[in-house]
Amino acid sequence: EKDCSVSAFSMAGGKLSMATTCQFGPGMDFAGEFVGTYQPTSFDLHGVMRAKGNNPVSVEASMSARRVGDCRA
């Protein structure tokens, strides 16, 4: 069972940042940093999760999104 928490979050002036910590099991502690930009109809986000301790695992991801129109009823 995973357990994650947000230790810092900021979203202002078109910029966002977040720091997280997650535990995915015994010896599987990760720290994450995410940064990005946003506008009223779009956002770009980049994040890195790194294992703490002696395990050199990391996961890096980027995502972009934009509004394409109203949802169908």
PDB file of C-alpha atoms in Angstrom:
ATOM      1  CA  GLU A   1       0.000   0.000   0.000  1.00  0.00           C
ATOM      2  CA  LYS A   2       1.391   3.381  -0.941  1.00  0.00           C
ATOM      3  CA  ASP A   3       1.458   6.371   1.379  1.00  0.00           C
ATOM      4  CA  CYS A   4       2.197   9.818  -0.085  1.00  0.00           C
ATOM      5  CA  SER A   5       2.114  13.317   1.317  1.00  0.00           C
ATOM      6  CA  VAL A   6       2.673  16.808  -0.062  1.00  0.00           C
ATOM      7  CA  SER A   7       5.330  18.688   1.911  1.00  0.00           C
ATOM      8  CA  ALA A   8       5.231  21.929  -0.123  1.00  0.00           C
ATOM      9  CA  PHE A   9       2.881  23.410  -2.727  1.00  0.00           C
ATOM     10  CA  SER A  10       2.828  26.739  -4.532  1.00  0.00           C
ATOM     11  CA  MET A  11       0.604  27.887  -7.394  1.00  0.00           C
ATOM     12  CA  ALA A  12       0.694  31.576  -8.289  1.00  0.00           C
ATOM     13  CA  GLY A  13       1.485  33.874 -11.162  1.00  0.00           C
ATOM     14  CA  GLY A  14       1.367  31.138 -13.785  1.00  0.00           C
ATOM     15  CA  LYS A  15       3.920  28.922 -12.009  1.00  0.00           C
ATOM     16  CA  LEU A  16       3.456  25.879  -9.815  1.00  0.00           C
ATOM     17  CA  SER A  17       5.732  23.727  -7.713  1.00  0.00           C
ATOM     18  CA  MET A  18       5.217  20.815  -5.368  1.00  0.00           C
ATOM     19  CA  ALA A  19       7.355  18.551  -3.201  1.00  0.00           C
ATOM     20  CA  THR A  20       6.158  15.105  -2.139  1.00  0.00           C
ATOM     21  CA  THR A  21       7.288  12.080  -0.173  1.00  0.00           C
ATOM     22  CA  CYS A  22       5.960   8.579  -0.782  1.00  0.00           C
ATOM     23  CA  GLN A  23       6.459   5.171   0.785  1.00  0.00           C
ATOM     24  CA  PHE A  24       5.586   2.280  -1.504  1.00  0.00           C
ATOM     25  CA  GLY A  25       6.685  -0.466   0.868  1.00  0.00           C
ATOM     26  CA  PRO A  26       9.588  -1.425   3.145  1.00  0.00           C
ATOM     27  CA  GLY A  27      12.735   0.326   1.906  1.00  0.00           C
ATOM     28  CA  MET A  28      10.852   2.043  -0.924  1.00  0.00           C
ATOM     29  CA  ASP A  29      10.870   5.707   0.198  1.00  0.00           C
ATOM     30  CA  PHE A  30      10.762   8.315  -2.567  1.00  0.00           C
ATOM     31  CA  ALA A  31      11.046  12.110  -2.649  1.00  0.00           C
ATOM     32  CA  GLY A  32       9.469  14.000  -5.534  1.00  0.00           C
ATOM     33  CA  GLU A  33       9.847  17.469  -6.997  1.00  0.00           C
ATOM     34  CA  PHE A  34       7.437  18.861  -9.574  1.00  0.00           C
ATOM     35  CA  VAL A  35       7.559  22.223 -11.373  1.00  0.00           C
ATOM     36  CA  GLY A  36       5.490  23.709 -14.144  1.00  0.00           C
ATOM     37  CA  THR A  37       3.545  26.549 -15.646  1.00  0.00           C
ATOM     38  CA  TYR A  38      -0.170  27.087 -16.133  1.00  0.00           C
ATOM     39  CA  GLN A  39      -2.589  29.337 -17.974  1.00  0.00           C
ATOM     40  CA  PRO A  40      -6.404  29.440 -17.836  1.00  0.00           C
ATOM     41  CA  THR A  41      -6.702  26.778 -20.549  1.00  0.00           C
ATOM     42  CA  SER A  42      -3.429  24.793 -20.388  1.00  0.00           C
ATOM     43  CA  PHE A  43      -0.547  23.562 -18.247  1.00  0.00           C
ATOM     44  CA  ASP A  44       2.921  22.006 -18.532  1.00  0.00           C
ATOM     45  CA  LEU A  45       4.386  19.957 -15.682  1.00  0.00           C
ATOM     46  CA  HIS A  46       7.693  18.163 -15.135  1.00  0.00           C
ATOM     47  CA  GLY A  47       8.459  15.905 -12.179  1.00  0.00           C
ATOM     48  CA  VAL A  48      11.166  13.662 -10.780  1.00  0.00           C
ATOM     49  CA  MET A  49      10.719  11.005  -8.072  1.00  0.00           C
ATOM     50  CA  ARG A  50      13.952   9.699  -6.535  1.00  0.00           C
ATOM     51  CA  ALA A  51      14.422   6.817  -4.132  1.00  0.00           C
ATOM     52  CA  LYS A  52      15.937   7.705  -0.784  1.00  0.00           C
ATOM     53  CA  GLY A  53      18.765   5.642   0.668  1.00  0.00           C
ATOM     54  CA  ASN A  54      20.910   3.110  -1.163  1.00  0.00           C
ATOM     55  CA  ASN A  55      18.469   2.370  -3.995  1.00  0.00           C
ATOM     56  CA  PRO A  56      19.441   4.509  -7.046  1.00  0.00           C
ATOM     57  CA  VAL A  57      16.019   4.393  -8.720  1.00  0.00           C
ATOM     58  CA  SER A  58      14.397   7.496 -10.175  1.00  0.00           C
ATOM     59  CA  VAL A  59      11.320   8.186 -12.284  1.00  0.00           C
ATOM     60  CA  GLU A  60      11.020  11.293 -14.457  1.00  0.00           C
ATOM     61  CA  ALA A  61       7.904  12.437 -16.301  1.00  0.00           C
ATOM     62  CA  SER A  62       6.556  15.445 -18.180  1.00  0.00           C
ATOM     63  CA  MET A  63       3.003  16.238 -19.192  1.00  0.00           C
ATOM     64  CA  SER A  64       1.156  18.941 -21.058  1.00  0.00           C
ATOM     65  CA  ALA A  65      -2.566  19.544 -21.336  1.00  0.00           C
ATOM     66  CA  ARG A  66      -4.864  22.031 -22.980  1.00  0.00           C
ATOM     67  CA  ARG A  67      -8.588  22.634 -23.060  1.00  0.00           C
ATOM     68  CA  VAL A  68     -10.103  21.515 -26.351  1.00  0.00           C
ATOM     69  CA  GLY A  69     -13.724  22.530 -25.793  1.00  0.00           C
ATOM     70  CA  ASP A  70     -16.855  21.995 -23.754  1.00  0.00           C
ATOM     71  CA  CYS A  71     -17.787  18.504 -22.591  1.00  0.00           C
ATOM     72  CA  ARG A  72     -20.687  16.779 -24.297  1.00  0.00           C
ATOM     73  CA  ALA A  73     -23.845  16.603 -22.218  1.00  0.00           C
TER      74      ALA A  73
END
